[in-house]
Short mmCIF file of C-alpha atoms in Angstrom, two decimals:
data_model
loop_
_atom_site.label_atom_id
_atom_site.label_comp_id
_atom_site.label_asym_id
_atom_site.label_seq_id
_atom_site.Cartn_x
_atom_site.Cartn_y
_atom_site.Cartn_z
CA MET A 1 107.97 123.03 105.74
CA SER A 2 109.24 119.45 106.95
CA TRP A 3 109.09 116.32 104.68
CA SER A 4 107.31 114.15 105.49
CA ILE A 5 107.26 110.21 104.45
CA ALA A 6 103.24 109.83 102.42
CA ARG A 7 103.74 106.49 101.59
CA GLU A 8 106.66 103.93 101.03
CA ASP A 9 106.13 99.62 99.90
CA ASP A 10 108.11 97.68 97.76
CA THR A 11 108.77 99.89 95.04
CA ILE A 12 107.77 102.96 95.96
CA THR A 13 109.12 105.31 98.44
CA GLU A 14 107.67 109.73 98.51
CA TRP A 15 107.97 112.21 100.48
CA GLU A 16 105.36 115.19 100.86
CA ARG A 17 105.86 118.97 101.93
CA SER A 18 104.35 119.96 105.16
CA ASP A 19 102.16 121.92 102.68
CA GLY A 20 100.76 119.78 100.60
CA TYR A 21 102.29 121.71 97.69
CA ALA A 22 105.58 119.35 95.87
CA THR A 23 106.59 115.74 96.66
CA VAL A 24 109.36 113.61 95.78
CA ARG A 25 109.46 109.83 94.42
CA ILE A 26 111.74 106.81 94.40
CA ARG A 27 110.02 104.07 92.38
CA GLU A 28 112.07 101.02 92.21
CA ARG A 29 111.71 100.55 88.23
CA GLY A 30 111.40 96.02 86.64
CA ASP A 31 114.99 96.80 84.98
CA GLY A 32 116.49 97.31 88.58
CA GLY A 33 117.38 100.65 88.11
CA PHE A 34 115.50 103.42 90.18
CA VAL A 35 113.96 107.04 89.00
CA VAL A 36 113.83 109.47 91.66
CA ARG A 37 110.74 112.38 90.54
CA LEU A 38 110.80 116.14 91.66
CA ASP A 39 106.99 117.63 91.63
CA VAL A 40 106.51 121.10 92.09
CA MET A 41 102.99 121.87 91.80
CA GLU A 42 102.51 125.49 90.89
CA GLN A 43 100.09 127.19 93.49
CA ALA A 44 103.43 126.53 95.60
CA THR A 45 104.84 130.02 96.75
CA ASP A 46 107.64 128.90 95.77
CA GLU A 47 108.16 128.27 91.77
CA ALA A 48 106.19 125.58 90.14
CA ALA A 49 108.53 122.37 88.64
CA TYR A 50 109.31 118.89 87.78
CA ASP A 51 112.09 116.79 86.68
CA ARG A 52 112.68 113.27 86.81
CA VAL A 53 115.75 111.25 87.08
CA ARG A 54 117.22 107.56 86.69
CA PHE A 55 119.75 106.16 88.67
CA ASP A 56 121.48 102.51 88.84
CA ASP A 57 121.24 102.36 92.22
CA ARG A 58 119.26 102.77 95.10
CA ALA A 59 121.34 104.62 97.53
CA ALA A 60 122.58 107.05 94.56
CA ALA A 61 118.48 107.91 94.26
CA GLU A 62 118.08 108.16 97.65
CA ALA A 63 121.45 111.23 97.47
CA HIS A 64 119.55 113.03 94.64
CA ALA A 65 115.88 112.74 96.62
CA GLU A 66 116.91 113.87 100.21
CA SER A 67 119.01 116.83 97.13
CA TRP A 68 116.07 117.86 96.10
CA ARG A 69 114.27 117.63 99.52
CA THR A 70 117.04 120.22 100.68
CA ALA A 71 116.27 122.81 98.17
CA ARG A 72 112.90 122.39 98.14
CA ASP A 73 112.61 122.25 102.03
CA LEU A 74 110.66 126.51 102.25
CA ASP A 75 111.08 128.70 105.53
CA GLU A 76 108.19 128.58 107.71
#
């Protein structure tokens, strides 16, 4: 299943999986850091999951978000 950007503004970039049951989000914190969050709902065909990780720079946050999207990509 593919991922597409569901939201993108000055603070948040969020991708949603095409089945609608998983999202990956990067949020800029007030202190200049970034939080990457994975949320896979219980209704998803893969295992439900929730995780969040903090990074000091956006490049590291984007790389982690991409790795989560790749790991949670499902064959259609």
